[in-house]
Structure formats: C-alpha cells, structure tokens
PDB file of C-alpha atoms in Angstrom:
ATOM      1  CA  MET A   1     -36.134  -9.922  40.181  1.00 43.00           C
ATOM      2  CA  ALA A   2     -34.692  -6.427  41.144  1.00 40.00           C
ATOM      3  CA  THR A   3     -35.596  -3.237  39.335  1.00 40.00           C
ATOM      4  CA  ALA A   4     -33.623  -0.312  39.064  1.00 39.00           C
ATOM      5  CA  THR A   5     -35.601   2.866  39.011  1.00 35.00           C
ATOM      6  CA  THR A   6     -34.686   6.510  38.025  1.00 35.00           C
ATOM      7  CA  ARG A   7     -36.607   9.464  38.796  1.00 35.00           C
ATOM      8  CA  SER A   8     -37.367  12.887  37.166  1.00 35.00           C
ATOM      9  CA  ARG A   9     -39.552  15.860  37.811  1.00 35.00           C
ATOM     10  CA  THR A  10     -42.196  14.861  35.287  1.00 36.00           C
ATOM     11  CA  GLY A  11     -42.533  11.320  36.634  1.00 38.00           C
ATOM     12  CA  SER A  12     -40.941   7.940  36.960  1.00 37.00           C
ATOM     13  CA  SER A  13     -39.809   5.127  34.582  1.00 36.00           C
ATOM     14  CA  ALA A  14     -38.763   1.551  35.588  1.00 36.00           C
ATOM     15  CA  ILE A  15     -36.387  -0.756  33.580  1.00 33.00           C
ATOM     16  CA  SER A  16     -36.602  -4.209  34.850  1.00 35.00           C
ATOM     17  CA  ALA A  17     -33.580  -6.829  34.373  1.00 35.00           C
ATOM     18  CA  SER A  18     -35.762  -8.685  32.167  1.00 36.00           C
ATOM     19  CA  GLY A  19     -36.080  -5.715  29.697  1.00 36.00           C
ATOM     20  CA  ALA A  20     -39.797  -4.860  30.384  1.00 38.00           C
ATOM     21  CA  CYS A  21     -40.643  -1.223  30.475  1.00 38.00           C
ATOM     22  CA  CYS A  22     -43.664   0.901  31.350  1.00 38.00           C
ATOM     23  CA  ILE A  23     -44.275   4.601  31.227  1.00 36.00           C
ATOM     24  CA  SER A  24     -46.521   5.977  33.918  1.00 37.00           C
ATOM     25  CA  VAL A  25     -47.810   9.422  34.834  1.00 38.00           C
ATOM     26  CA  PRO A  26     -47.552  10.776  38.384  1.00 41.00           C
ATOM     27  CA  PRO A  27     -50.771   9.717  40.515  1.00 45.00           C
ATOM     28  CA  SER A  28     -51.598  13.475  41.181  1.00 46.00           C
ATOM     29  CA  THR A  29     -52.562  13.761  37.626  1.00 45.00           C
ATOM     30  CA  PRO A  30     -56.229  12.787  37.284  1.00 46.00           C
ATOM     31  CA  PRO A  31     -57.558  11.114  34.037  1.00 45.00           C
ATOM     32  CA  ALA A  32     -58.754  14.026  31.871  1.00 46.00           C
ATOM     33  CA  ARG A  33     -61.467  14.111  29.096  1.00 47.00           C
ATOM     34  CA  LEU A  34     -60.720  16.408  26.401  1.00 42.00           C
ATOM     35  CA  LYS A  35     -63.166  18.186  24.165  1.00 46.00           C
ATOM     36  CA  GLN A  36     -64.594  16.643  21.009  1.00 46.00           C
ATOM     37  CA  ARG A  37     -62.270  17.548  18.134  1.00 45.00           C
ATOM     38  CA  PRO A  38     -64.248  18.421  14.830  1.00 47.00           C
ATOM     39  CA  GLY A  39     -64.398  15.594  12.616  1.00 45.00           C
ATOM     40  CA  TRP A  40     -63.644  13.066  15.299  1.00 41.00           C
ATOM     41  CA  ARG A  41     -66.558  10.659  16.843  1.00 44.00           C
ATOM     42  CA  ARG A  42     -64.476   9.977  19.986  1.00 40.00           C
ATOM     43  CA  PRO A  43     -62.854  12.183  22.334  1.00 40.00           C
ATOM     44  CA  TRP A  44     -59.028  11.985  23.078  1.00 39.00           C
ATOM     45  CA  ARG A  45     -58.085  10.408  26.388  1.00 42.00           C
ATOM     46  CA  VAL A  46     -54.904  10.552  28.327  1.00 40.00           C
ATOM     47  CA  GLU A  47     -54.709   7.105  29.819  1.00 42.00           C
ATOM     48  CA  ARG A  48     -52.795   6.639  33.214  1.00 43.00           C
ATOM     49  CA  HIS A  49     -50.772   3.599  31.940  1.00 47.00           C
ATOM     50  CA  VAL A  50     -49.256   3.225  28.536  1.00 45.00           C
ATOM     51  CA  THR A  51     -48.131  -0.391  28.417  1.00 48.00           C
ATOM     52  CA  LEU A  52     -45.544  -1.795  26.139  1.00 44.00           C
ATOM     53  CA  ALA A  53     -48.074  -4.113  24.810  1.00 49.00           C
ATOM     54  CA  ARG A  54     -49.958  -0.862  23.297  1.00 51.00           C
ATOM     55  CA  LEU A  55     -46.619   0.557  22.221  1.00 46.00           C
ATOM     56  CA  ARG A  56     -45.529  -2.415  20.428  1.00 53.00           C
ATOM     57  CA  PRO A  57     -47.626  -2.015  17.142  1.00 50.00           C
ATOM     58  CA  LEU A  58     -46.412   1.607  16.870  1.00 44.00           C
ATOM     59  CA  ALA A  59     -42.867   0.705  17.314  1.00 47.00           C
ATOM     60  CA  GLU A  60     -43.190  -2.185  14.782  1.00 55.00           C
ATOM     61  CA  LEU A  61     -44.790   0.392  12.144  1.00 44.00           C
ATOM     62  CA  LEU A  62     -42.009   2.774  12.738  1.00 41.00           C
ATOM     63  CA  SER A  63     -39.358   0.001  12.527  1.00 48.00           C
ATOM     64  CA  VAL A  64     -40.307  -1.256   9.168  1.00 44.00           C
ATOM     65  CA  SER A  65     -40.804   2.418   7.798  1.00 49.00           C
ATOM     66  CA  VAL A  66     -37.075   3.239   9.067  1.00 42.00           C
ATOM     67  CA  VAL A  67     -35.766   0.031   7.556  1.00 38.00           C
ATOM     68  CA  ARG A  68     -37.633   0.697   4.179  1.00 47.00           C
ATOM     69  CA  ARG A  69     -35.961   4.164   3.918  1.00 50.00           C
ATOM     70  CA  LEU A  70     -32.497   3.082   5.215  1.00 45.00           C
ATOM     71  CA  LEU A  71     -32.169  -0.366   3.405  1.00 42.00           C
ATOM     72  CA  PRO A  72     -31.263   1.147   0.029  1.00 46.00           C
ATOM     73  CA  LEU A  73     -28.778   3.651   1.497  1.00 42.00           C
ATOM     74  CA  SER A  74     -26.923   0.841   3.548  1.00 47.00           C
ATOM     75  CA  LEU A  75     -26.740  -1.430   0.519  1.00 40.00           C
ATOM     76  CA  CYS A  76     -25.305   1.560  -1.649  1.00 41.00           C
ATOM     77  CA  LEU A  77     -22.649   2.107   1.099  1.00 41.00           C
ATOM     78  CA  SER A  78     -21.733  -1.516   1.472  1.00 46.00           C
ATOM     79  CA  LEU A  79     -21.259  -1.860  -2.295  1.00 39.00           C
ATOM     80  CA  SER A  80     -19.352   1.359  -2.393  1.00 42.00           C
ATOM     81  CA  VAL A  81     -17.022  -0.016   0.420  1.00 38.00           C
ATOM     82  CA  LEU A  82     -16.667  -3.324  -1.489  1.00 40.00           C
ATOM     83  CA  ALA A  83     -15.653  -1.544  -4.633  1.00 41.00           C
ATOM     84  CA  GLY A  84     -13.150   0.539  -2.803  1.00 44.00           C
ATOM     85  CA  CYS A  85     -11.595  -2.632  -1.367  1.00 43.00           C
ATOM     86  CA  ALA A  86     -11.389  -4.137  -4.728  1.00 41.00           C
ATOM     87  CA  SER A  87      -9.466  -1.445  -6.225  1.00 46.00           C
ATOM     88  CA  ALA A  88      -7.302  -0.448  -3.302  1.00 51.00           C
ATOM     89  CA  PRO A  89      -6.022  -3.588  -1.250  1.00 55.00           C
ATOM     90  CA  VAL A  90      -5.582  -2.997   2.338  1.00 55.00           C
ATOM     91  CA  PRO A  91      -1.893  -2.595   3.244  1.00 58.00           C
ATOM     92  CA  PRO A  92      -0.324  -5.610   4.910  1.00 60.00           C
ATOM     93  CA  PRO A  93       0.445  -5.389   8.734  1.00 60.00           C
ATOM     94  CA  ALA A  94       3.975  -4.523   9.464  1.00 59.00           C
ATOM     95  CA  PRO A  95       6.078  -7.837   9.761  1.00 64.00           C
ATOM     96  CA  ALA A  96       8.216  -8.242  13.001  1.00 61.00           C
ATOM     97  CA  HIS A  97      11.465  -6.388  12.960  1.00 82.00           C
ATOM     98  CA  SER A  98      10.381  -4.146  10.082  1.00 92.00           C
ATOM     99  CA  ASP A  99      12.572  -1.360  11.287  1.00 95.00           C
ATOM    100  CA  ALA A 100      15.790  -3.202  11.236  1.00 96.00           C
ATOM    101  CA  LEU A 101      16.993  -1.241   8.149  1.00 97.00           C
ATOM    102  CA  TRP A 102      16.078   2.005   9.760  1.00 97.00           C
ATOM    103  CA  ARG A 103      17.954   0.820  12.960  1.00 96.00           C
ATOM    104  CA  VAL A 104      21.082   0.096  10.700  1.00 96.00           C
ATOM    105  CA  ILE A 105      21.077   3.841   9.346  1.00 97.00           C
ATOM    106  CA  GLU A 106      20.733   5.231  12.635  1.00 95.00           C
ATOM    107  CA  ARG A 107      23.500   3.013  14.156  1.00 95.00           C
ATOM    108  CA  ASP A 108      25.993   2.919  11.307  1.00 95.00           C
ATOM    109  CA  CYS A 109      25.147   5.674   9.049  1.00 96.00           C
ATOM    110  CA  ARG A 110      23.878   8.717  11.034  1.00 92.00           C
ATOM    111  CA  ASN A 111      26.618   8.707  13.549  1.00 84.00           C
ATOM    112  CA  ALA A 112      29.262  11.468  14.181  1.00 74.00           C
ATOM    113  CA  GLN A 113      32.175   9.087  13.460  1.00 81.00           C
ATOM    114  CA  GLY A 114      31.089   8.838   9.774  1.00 85.00           C
ATOM    115  CA  PRO A 115      30.063   5.178   7.826  1.00 91.00           C
ATOM    116  CA  GLN A 116      30.820   2.114   9.950  1.00 92.00           C
ATOM    117  CA  GLY A 117      29.866  -1.505   9.928  1.00 92.00           C
ATOM    118  CA  SER A 118      27.602  -2.159   6.909  1.00 92.00           C
ATOM    119  CA  CYS A 119      27.312   1.181   5.944  1.00 97.00           C
ATOM    120  CA  LEU A 120      29.395   1.892   2.901  1.00 97.00           C
ATOM    121  CA  GLN A 121      28.638   5.470   1.859  1.00 96.00           C
ATOM    122  CA  VAL A 122      26.629   8.568   3.049  1.00 96.00           C
ATOM    123  CA  ASP A 123      25.796  11.387   0.880  1.00 96.00           C
ATOM    124  CA  ALA A 124      23.965  14.210   2.801  1.00 94.00           C
ATOM    125  CA  ALA A 125      23.832  16.861   0.058  1.00 94.00           C
ATOM    126  CA  ALA A 126      20.529  18.366  -0.292  1.00 91.00           C
ATOM    127  CA  ASP A 127      19.861  16.748  -3.671  1.00 93.00           C
ATOM    128  CA  ARG A 128      20.801  13.419  -2.613  1.00 95.00           C
ATOM    129  CA  ARG A 129      20.566  12.325   1.215  1.00 96.00           C
ATOM    130  CA  ASP A 130      21.212   8.707   0.545  1.00 98.00           C
ATOM    131  CA  VAL A 131      23.277   5.841   1.946  1.00 98.00           C
ATOM    132  CA  LEU A 132      24.378   2.662   0.497  1.00 98.00           C
ATOM    133  CA  VAL A 133      24.490  -0.496   2.760  1.00 98.00           C
ATOM    134  CA  LYS A 134      25.874  -3.911   1.790  1.00 97.00           C
ATOM    135  CA  ASP A 135      23.023  -6.474   1.925  1.00 96.00           C
ATOM    136  CA  SER A 136      24.036  -9.811   3.660  1.00 92.00           C
ATOM    137  CA  HIS A 137      21.868 -11.817   0.934  1.00 95.00           C
ATOM    138  CA  GLY A 138      24.176 -12.389  -1.899  1.00 95.00           C
ATOM    139  CA  GLN A 139      27.802 -11.345  -2.575  1.00 96.00           C
ATOM    140  CA  PHE A 140      26.924  -8.687  -5.014  1.00 98.00           C
ATOM    141  CA  GLN A 141      23.539  -7.080  -3.564  1.00 98.00           C
ATOM    142  CA  TYR A 142      23.581  -3.575  -2.086  1.00 98.00           C
ATOM    143  CA  LEU A 143      20.922  -1.399  -0.976  1.00 99.00           C
ATOM    144  CA  LEU A 144      20.359   2.342  -1.700  1.00 99.00           C
ATOM    145  CA  MET A 145      18.188   4.101   0.892  1.00 99.00           C
ATOM    146  CA  PRO A 146      17.272   7.650   2.026  1.00 98.00           C
ATOM    147  CA  LEU A 147      19.128   9.124   4.737  1.00 97.00           C
ATOM    148  CA  ASP A 148      15.654  10.170   6.229  1.00 96.00           C
ATOM    149  CA  LYS A 149      12.850   8.230   7.441  1.00 97.00           C
ATOM    150  CA  VAL A 150      10.880   7.016   4.183  1.00 98.00           C
ATOM    151  CA  SER A 151       8.640   4.050   4.439  1.00 97.00           C
ATOM    152  CA  GLY A 152       8.611   3.092   0.754  1.00 98.00           C
ATOM    153  CA  ILE A 153       7.223   3.301  -2.632  1.00 98.00           C
ATOM    154  CA  GLU A 154       3.774   4.282  -1.361  1.00 98.00           C
ATOM    155  CA  SER A 155       5.015   7.261   0.567  1.00 98.00           C
ATOM    156  CA  PRO A 156       3.324  10.452  -0.546  1.00 97.00           C
ATOM    157  CA  GLY A 157       6.489  12.639  -0.047  1.00 96.00           C
ATOM    158  CA  LEU A 158       8.303  10.932  -2.813  1.00 97.00           C
ATOM    159  CA  TYR A 159       6.192  12.348  -5.448  1.00 98.00           C
ATOM    160  CA  ARG A 160       6.758  15.965  -4.323  1.00 96.00           C
ATOM    161  CA  LYS A 161       8.745  18.446  -6.464  1.00 94.00           C
ATOM    162  CA  GLY A 162      12.264  18.591  -5.322  1.00 94.00           C
ATOM    163  CA  VAL A 163      12.463  15.213  -3.875  1.00 96.00           C
ATOM    164  CA  PRO A 164      15.977  13.377  -4.591  1.00 97.00           C
ATOM    165  CA  ASN A 165      16.130  10.817  -7.420  1.00 98.00           C
ATOM    166  CA  TYR A 166      16.848   7.819  -5.623  1.00 98.00           C
ATOM    167  CA  PHE A 167      17.033   5.542  -8.455  1.00 99.00           C
ATOM    168  CA  ALA A 168      19.632   7.932 -10.155  1.00 98.00           C
ATOM    169  CA  ALA A 169      21.877   7.555  -7.084  1.00 98.00           C
ATOM    170  CA  ALA A 170      21.215   3.614  -6.903  1.00 99.00           C
ATOM    171  CA  TRP A 171      22.376   3.475 -10.767  1.00 99.00           C
ATOM    172  CA  GLN A 172      25.692   5.076  -9.568  1.00 98.00           C
ATOM    173  CA  ALA A 173      25.867   2.568  -6.822  1.00 98.00           C
ATOM    174  CA  ARG A 174      26.274  -0.297  -9.370  1.00 98.00           C
ATOM    175  CA  SER A 175      29.838   0.246  -9.482  1.00 98.00           C
ATOM    176  CA  HIS A 176      29.998  -1.527  -5.799  1.00 98.00           C
ATOM    177  CA  THR A 177      28.289  -4.412  -7.583  1.00 98.00           C
ATOM    178  CA  GLU A 178      30.957  -4.382 -10.315  1.00 98.00           C
ATOM    179  CA  GLN A 179      33.719  -4.161  -7.896  1.00 98.00           C
ATOM    180  CA  ALA A 180      32.525  -7.109  -5.862  1.00 98.00           C
ATOM    181  CA  LEU A 181      32.292  -9.192  -9.110  1.00 98.00           C
ATOM    182  CA  GLY A 182      35.926  -8.323  -9.850  1.00 98.00           C
ATOM    183  CA  ARG A 183      34.926  -8.124 -13.591  1.00 97.00           C
ATOM    184  CA  PRO A 184      32.940  -5.682 -15.769  1.00 98.00           C
ATOM    185  CA  LEU A 185      29.091  -5.503 -15.318  1.00 98.00           C
ATOM    186  CA  PRO A 186      27.268  -5.106 -18.719  1.00 98.00           C
ATOM    187  CA  ARG A 187      24.973  -2.359 -18.791  1.00 98.00           C
ATOM    188  CA  GLU A 188      21.985  -4.482 -19.720  1.00 98.00           C
ATOM    189  CA  VAL A 189      22.612  -6.652 -16.775  1.00 99.00           C
ATOM    190  CA  ALA A 190      22.702  -4.177 -13.949  1.00 99.00           C
ATOM    191  CA  SER A 191      19.190  -3.533 -12.311  1.00 99.00           C
ATOM    192  CA  LEU A 192      17.522  -1.599  -9.524  1.00 99.00           C
ATOM    193  CA  ALA A 193      14.500  -3.004  -7.721  1.00 99.00           C
ATOM    194  CA  LEU A 194      12.009  -1.533  -5.518  1.00 99.00           C
ATOM    195  CA  ASN A 195       9.345  -3.693  -3.807  1.00 99.00           C
ATOM    196  CA  SER A 196       5.685  -2.782  -2.874  1.00 98.00           C
ATOM    197  CA  PRO A 197       4.683  -2.878   0.736  1.00 98.00           C
ATOM    198  CA  HIS A 198       3.081  -6.223   0.091  1.00 97.00           C
ATOM    199  CA  GLY A 199       6.287  -7.847  -1.142  1.00 96.00           C
ATOM    200  CA  ARG A 200       8.833  -6.578   1.318  1.00 97.00           C
ATOM    201  CA  SER A 201       9.713  -6.824   5.073  1.00 94.00           C
ATOM    202  CA  GLN A 202      11.322  -3.615   5.705  1.00 96.00           C
ATOM    203  CA  HIS A 203       9.463  -0.393   5.876  1.00 96.00           C
ATOM    204  CA  GLN A 204      12.341   1.746   5.106  1.00 98.00           C
ATOM    205  CA  LEU A 205      12.738   2.605   1.362  1.00 99.00           C
ATOM    206  CA  HIS A 206      15.393   0.341  -0.079  1.00 98.00           C
ATOM    207  CA  ILE A 207      16.439  -0.003  -3.619  1.00 99.00           C
ATOM    208  CA  HIS A 208      18.061  -3.325  -4.389  1.00 99.00           C
ATOM    209  CA  VAL A 209      21.306  -2.912  -6.552  1.00 99.00           C
ATOM    210  CA  ASP A 210      22.181  -6.328  -8.127  1.00 99.00           C
ATOM    211  CA  CYS A 211      22.062  -8.268 -11.449  1.00 99.00           C
ATOM    212  CA  LEU A 212      19.193  -9.237 -13.602  1.00 99.00           C
ATOM    213  CA  ARG A 213      18.162 -12.880 -14.132  1.00 98.00           C
ATOM    214  CA  ALA A 214      19.346 -14.562 -17.162  1.00 98.00           C
ATOM    215  CA  ASP A 215      15.609 -15.649 -18.290  1.00 98.00           C
ATOM    216  CA  VAL A 216      14.660 -12.070 -17.865  1.00 98.00           C
ATOM    217  CA  LEU A 217      17.246 -10.781 -19.920  1.00 98.00           C
ATOM    218  CA  GLN A 218      16.611 -13.348 -22.598  1.00 98.00           C
ATOM    219  CA  ALA A 219      13.085 -12.405 -22.576  1.00 98.00           C
ATOM    220  CA  LEU A 220      13.735  -8.704 -22.983  1.00 98.00           C
ATOM    221  CA  ASP A 221      15.957  -9.263 -25.843  1.00 96.00           C
ATOM    222  CA  ALA A 222      13.314 -11.308 -27.516  1.00 97.00           C
ATOM    223  CA  GLN A 223      10.791  -8.440 -27.091  1.00 96.00           C
ATOM    224  CA  GLN A 224      13.040  -5.528 -28.225  1.00 95.00           C
ATOM    225  CA  ALA A 225      10.580  -4.538 -30.873  1.00 95.00           C
ATOM    226  CA  ALA A 226       7.732  -4.479 -28.433  1.00 95.00           C
ATOM    227  CA  LEU A 227       9.397  -1.864 -26.271  1.00 97.00           C
ATOM    228  CA  GLN A 228       8.324   1.562 -26.464  1.00 96.00           C
ATOM    229  CA  THR A 229       8.704   5.050 -25.058  1.00 97.00           C
ATOM    230  CA  ARG A 230       5.542   4.746 -23.383  1.00 98.00           C
ATOM    231  CA  TRP A 231       3.877   2.328 -20.814  1.00 99.00           C
ATOM    232  CA  ALA A 232       2.456  -0.881 -22.600  1.00 98.00           C
ATOM    233  CA  PRO A 233       2.146  -4.437 -21.253  1.00 98.00           C
ATOM    234  CA  LEU A 234       4.899  -6.650 -21.772  1.00 98.00           C
ATOM    235  CA  PRO A 235       3.749  -9.362 -24.511  1.00 98.00           C
ATOM    236  CA  VAL A 236       5.104 -12.125 -22.401  1.00 98.00           C
ATOM    237  CA  PRO A 237       4.893 -12.573 -18.561  1.00 98.00           C
ATOM    238  CA  LEU A 238       7.959 -12.306 -16.302  1.00 99.00           C
ATOM    239  CA  ARG A 239       8.320 -14.962 -13.801  1.00 98.00           C
ATOM    240  CA  GLY A 240       4.657 -15.845 -14.398  1.00 97.00           C
ATOM    241  CA  HIS A 241       3.490 -12.285 -13.630  1.00 98.00           C
ATOM    242  CA  VAL A 242       2.070  -9.479 -15.830  1.00 98.00           C
ATOM    243  CA  TYR A 243       4.491  -6.410 -16.354  1.00 99.00           C
ATOM    244  CA  GLN A 244       4.170  -3.096 -17.838  1.00 99.00           C
ATOM    245  CA  ALA A 245       7.181  -1.772 -19.754  1.00 99.00           C
ATOM    246  CA  ARG A 246       8.610   1.230 -21.172  1.00 99.00           C
ATOM    247  CA  LEU A 247      11.918   2.449 -22.493  1.00 98.00           C
ATOM    248  CA  LEU A 248      13.678   5.574 -21.339  1.00 98.00           C
ATOM    249  CA  PRO A 249      16.593   6.854 -23.632  1.00 97.00           C
ATOM    250  CA  GLY A 250      19.931   8.199 -22.489  1.00 97.00           C
ATOM    251  CA  ALA A 251      23.116   7.141 -20.828  1.00 97.00           C
ATOM    252  CA  ALA A 252      22.131   8.799 -17.463  1.00 97.00           C
ATOM    253  CA  LEU A 253      19.041   8.364 -15.412  1.00 98.00           C
ATOM    254  CA  THR A 254      18.000  11.891 -15.359  1.00 96.00           C
ATOM    255  CA  ALA A 255      14.126  11.236 -15.212  1.00 98.00           C
ATOM    256  CA  ASN A 256      12.807  10.014 -11.955  1.00 98.00           C
ATOM    257  CA  PRO A 257      11.443   6.425 -12.655  1.00 99.00           C
ATOM    258  CA  LEU A 258       9.227   6.946  -9.635  1.00 98.00           C
ATOM    259  CA  ASN A 259       7.522   9.757 -11.214  1.00 98.00           C
ATOM    260  CA  LEU A 260       7.030   7.955 -14.675  1.00 98.00           C
ATOM    261  CA  LEU A 261       5.267   5.255 -12.671  1.00 99.00           C
ATOM    262  CA  ALA A 262       2.948   7.400 -10.515  1.00 98.00           C
ATOM    263  CA  PHE A 263       1.840   9.865 -12.927  1.00 98.00           C
ATOM    264  CA  ASP A 264       2.071   8.140 -16.182  1.00 98.00           C
ATOM    265  CA  LEU A 265       0.869   4.616 -15.079  1.00 98.00           C
ATOM    266  CA  SER A 266      -0.418   3.707 -11.787  1.00 95.00           C
ATOM    267  CA  GLY A 267      -1.879   7.278 -10.401  1.00 96.00           C
ATOM    268  CA  PRO A 268      -0.377   8.768  -7.194  1.00 95.00           C
ATOM    269  CA  ALA A 269      -3.039   6.961  -4.952  1.00 96.00           C
ATOM    270  CA  ASP A 270      -2.562   3.393  -6.275  1.00 98.00           C
ATOM    271  CA  VAL A 271       1.171   3.351  -6.419  1.00 98.00           C
ATOM    272  CA  GLY A 272       1.706   1.489  -3.272  1.00 98.00           C
ATOM    273  CA  ASN A 273       0.290  -1.447  -5.046  1.00 98.00           C
ATOM    274  CA  TRP A 274       3.144  -1.525  -7.452  1.00 99.00           C
ATOM    275  CA  SER A 275       6.683  -2.713  -7.750  1.00 99.00           C
ATOM    276  CA  LEU A 276       9.315  -1.116  -9.933  1.00 99.00           C
ATOM    277  CA  LEU A 277      12.467  -2.464 -11.696  1.00 99.00           C
ATOM    278  CA  VAL A 278      14.908  -0.363 -13.792  1.00 99.00           C
ATOM    279  CA  ALA A 279      17.490  -2.046 -15.842  1.00 99.00           C
ATOM    280  CA  GLY A 280      20.171  -0.815 -18.119  1.00 98.00           C
ATOM    281  CA  HIS A 281      19.391  -1.202 -21.656  1.00 98.00           C
ATOM    282  CA  ARG A 282      20.751  -0.957 -25.410  1.00 96.00           C
ATOM    283  CA  ASP A 283      18.825  -0.746 -28.424  1.00 93.00           C
ATOM    284  CA  ALA A 284      19.229  -2.383 -31.724  1.00 90.00           C
ATOM    285  CA  ARG A 285      21.777   0.226 -32.553  1.00 93.00           C
ATOM    286  CA  GLY A 286      23.685   0.173 -29.494  1.00 94.00           C
ATOM    287  CA  ALA A 287      22.404   3.367 -28.003  1.00 97.00           C
ATOM    288  CA  PRO A 288      22.293   3.331 -24.103  1.00 98.00           C
ATOM    289  CA  GLY A 289      19.113   3.757 -22.301  1.00 98.00           C
ATOM    290  CA  PHE A 290      16.806   2.030 -19.510  1.00 99.00           C
ATOM    291  CA  VAL A 291      13.936  -0.250 -19.541  1.00 99.00           C
ATOM    292  CA  LEU A 292      11.389   0.105 -16.743  1.00 99.00           C
ATOM    293  CA  LEU A 293       9.239  -2.619 -15.666  1.00 99.00           C
ATOM    294  CA  ALA A 294       6.402  -2.305 -13.225  1.00 99.00           C
ATOM    295  CA  THR A 295       4.087  -4.891 -12.022  1.00 99.00           C
ATOM    296  CA  ARG A 296       0.771  -4.462  -9.882  1.00 99.00           C
ATOM    297  CA  LEU A 297      -0.353  -6.529  -6.744  1.00 98.00           C
ATOM    298  CA  ASP A 298      -2.571  -9.487  -7.659  1.00 98.00           C
ATOM    299  CA  THR A 299      -3.245 -11.892  -4.965  1.00 96.00           C
ATOM    300  CA  ALA A 300      -5.365 -14.116  -7.017  1.00 97.00           C
ATOM    301  CA  ALA A 301      -2.322 -14.700  -9.460  1.00 96.00           C
ATOM    302  CA  GLY A 302       0.320 -15.008  -6.538  1.00 96.00           C
ATOM    303  CA  ASN A 303       1.683 -11.540  -7.295  1.00 98.00           C
ATOM    304  CA  ASP A 304       2.947  -9.682  -4.459  1.00 98.00           C
ATOM    305  CA  ALA A 305       4.259  -6.840  -6.572  1.00 98.00           C
ATOM    306  CA  SER A 306       8.224  -7.556  -5.816  1.00 98.00           C
ATOM    307  CA  ALA A 307       9.916  -6.762  -8.917  1.00 99.00           C
ATOM    308  CA  GLU A 308      13.040  -7.942  -6.946  1.00 98.00           C
ATOM    309  CA  GLU A 309      11.930 -11.264  -8.410  1.00 98.00           C
ATOM    310  CA  LEU A 310      13.483 -10.541 -11.651  1.00 99.00           C
ATOM    311  CA  GLN A 311      16.792  -9.944 -10.041  1.00 99.00           C
ATOM    312  CA  ASP A 312      19.544 -12.815  -9.461  1.00 98.00           C
ATOM    313  CA  HIS A 313      21.349 -12.166  -6.352  1.00 98.00           C
ATOM    314  CA  ALA A 314      24.032 -14.737  -7.496  1.00 98.00           C
ATOM    315  CA  CYS A 315      24.395 -12.874 -10.762  1.00 98.00           C
ATOM    316  CA  SER A 316      24.719 -16.005 -12.644  1.00 98.00           C
ATOM    317  CA  VAL A 317      24.889 -14.136 -16.172  1.00 97.00           C
ATOM    318  CA  VAL A 318      28.340 -12.994 -15.270  1.00 98.00           C
ATOM    319  CA  THR A 319      29.547 -15.336 -12.635  1.00 97.00           C
ATOM    320  CA  GLY A 320      28.341 -18.537 -14.542  1.00 95.00           C
ATOM    321  CA  ALA A 321      26.613 -19.835 -11.142  1.00 93.00           C
ATOM    322  CA  GLY A 322      24.720 -22.923 -11.708  1.00 87.00           C
ATOM    323  CA  ALA A 323      21.429 -21.495 -10.461  1.00 93.00           C
ATOM    324  CA  ALA A 324      20.010 -18.049  -9.569  1.00 95.00           C
ATOM    325  CA  LEU A 325      19.706 -16.927  -5.979  1.00 96.00           C
ATOM    326  CA  GLU A 326      16.078 -15.789  -5.271  1.00 95.00           C
ATOM    327  CA  ARG A 327      15.092 -12.947  -3.010  1.00 92.00           C
ATOM    328  CA  VAL A 328      14.529 -13.439   0.687  1.00 87.00           C
ATOM    329  CA  ARG A 329      10.690 -13.788   1.248  1.00 70.00           C
TER     330      ARG A 329
END
C-alpha cells in the first residue's frame, strides 16, 4: 500500500493509508546512554524507534484523563443548550413568497404616483409612516403595515423610543371595515390582530383589521368581572388556547399595546413567541376602553401564537353570516 511521507529538519515521519504511524530519529543520531539520575535504579535511554504499540498505553491514559475532565463540562453545556431551546423556540423558516406584502408596498405604496392597486392609504409623517392595504381574504379585512421594512412583532426596533404606534393607526383604519360593511361597526366588535412569526406566512409586519368572532365576544362578556388593568390569565380558553388579558381604559389607543406586551408581560427577548389582539371594549357602565389579549407559542397544545384566530373575516356578528370565515393558514 502506498505511503505518503513528509520531511523536516529534525527527522521524518510516515503516515500510511492504513493509519499506522511511527516516529523515528535520524540514523546519524547514535543511541545514547545517559547518566544515572539520583533515586533511579535504571538509566534513561533514548531508543531509536518509538512504535505505536509503545505509545498506545500512554495515549489511552491521557484519553481517559481528558474525558473525565471534559465530560462534566460537556454535560453542563448540553443541558444549558436544551434549557435554552425549551424557553426560546427556534424561529420557523421563512415560507415561500414570504415577501409578497413587502413587494405590494414597494409596487403600490412607495411609488411617485401615490397609492394605487390594493394600496388605499399612505401616511409618510414621521410619527406614522404606515400604509393601509385591502386584504383579498374576506370582504371587510384590511392590513395596516409600516411603510418601512419591519419583519414583525419580534423586531427589536419596534420597542425603541419614538417608534410609531402602529396599533393606534390600525384602530383608526377600522373606519374602512365599517365602510365596507355599509353599517355601523360596534366598538366591541372591532379588533386588531398581530400574529407571531410562528403563525404567519409574511415577514412584513401587518396588523389584521377586522371583526371579532361571535363566540369570543360572548366569552369576553361573560368574563367581564375577571378583566383587570394588569395582565392576568383569562379564566377560560379562547379557541382552545390560553390567553392573557388586560384592560386599557380610554376612547383612544394612546398607549402602545406592543410596549405593554413586551415590557409588562413577555419580556423583550421572548416577545417573538407571542401574538397580540386588541379589541374595543365597554365596561359595565358603558365607558369606552380596550381589551388586550395575548397568547404564547405552545406547539404541544397546537397553539402557533396566531391571535388572528379570534377574528371572523365574514364579520358574522354584524352581517349575520351563517359561519365565521377563518384565517388563511
């Protein structure tokens, strides 16, 4: 079998294709007998050939020692990685055509001629910078999106000071849903939903503006006494999933719901695993406000953190449609 050989100034070593190895000292170096060391019965000798067989016991001893030292560290690192994965699910891969909404913005909203096609409105003011697009799924659904590239609820830039309140702009856009309905849209029926990256197909932030489902509206009415001005688990599941709820008083959406989610509930590092819905609300005295509903990713429970599941794109509460129109999965 052929042998590849490399040479150096100090000697030569050969590595064969079979993996055998030997280390030799140049022939010009004669065997040397060293002086007797104090406390030793035999002198040291430098032997001409050090074979693999003689090195193997030492290598095995070193291997066992290294393994014993590194095994606890490797186990610790493995457990740390597993713990991290349990608390922070890996974001899903981008689906095909996940930039379709961004292409609509570039084509129909960011052109010199003004809004065209499915783009209905553009607000380029510094405190807004948003667009409104008609969604093709359902007659009454609209999408409020940033004029700039923002992936979604998980984007860190959303939680910096001075960022526009996109939910406030989306709340104003409910007038388009009302116009499409051709009749008044009750405050408590209007809703805004923002899905997590695990429960959406598009990677441009978009808030679904549409109606609340009839069964969700009934559940919230029944749990009126449980709703508070701080986050707390809703006593009953919605669509089979656990939701956190809180009230926000006032007729206008002056507070940013995203900040209330990130800094009061989820924590900024975990916000990408959450989905948020904001719906109009009236308390027992009829005072206006909002109810915020948030749910976290739970793959074991079949929850992909898509609060849009609480919406009805047929707006059955107002139209009297026989069945709710579900979200596009």
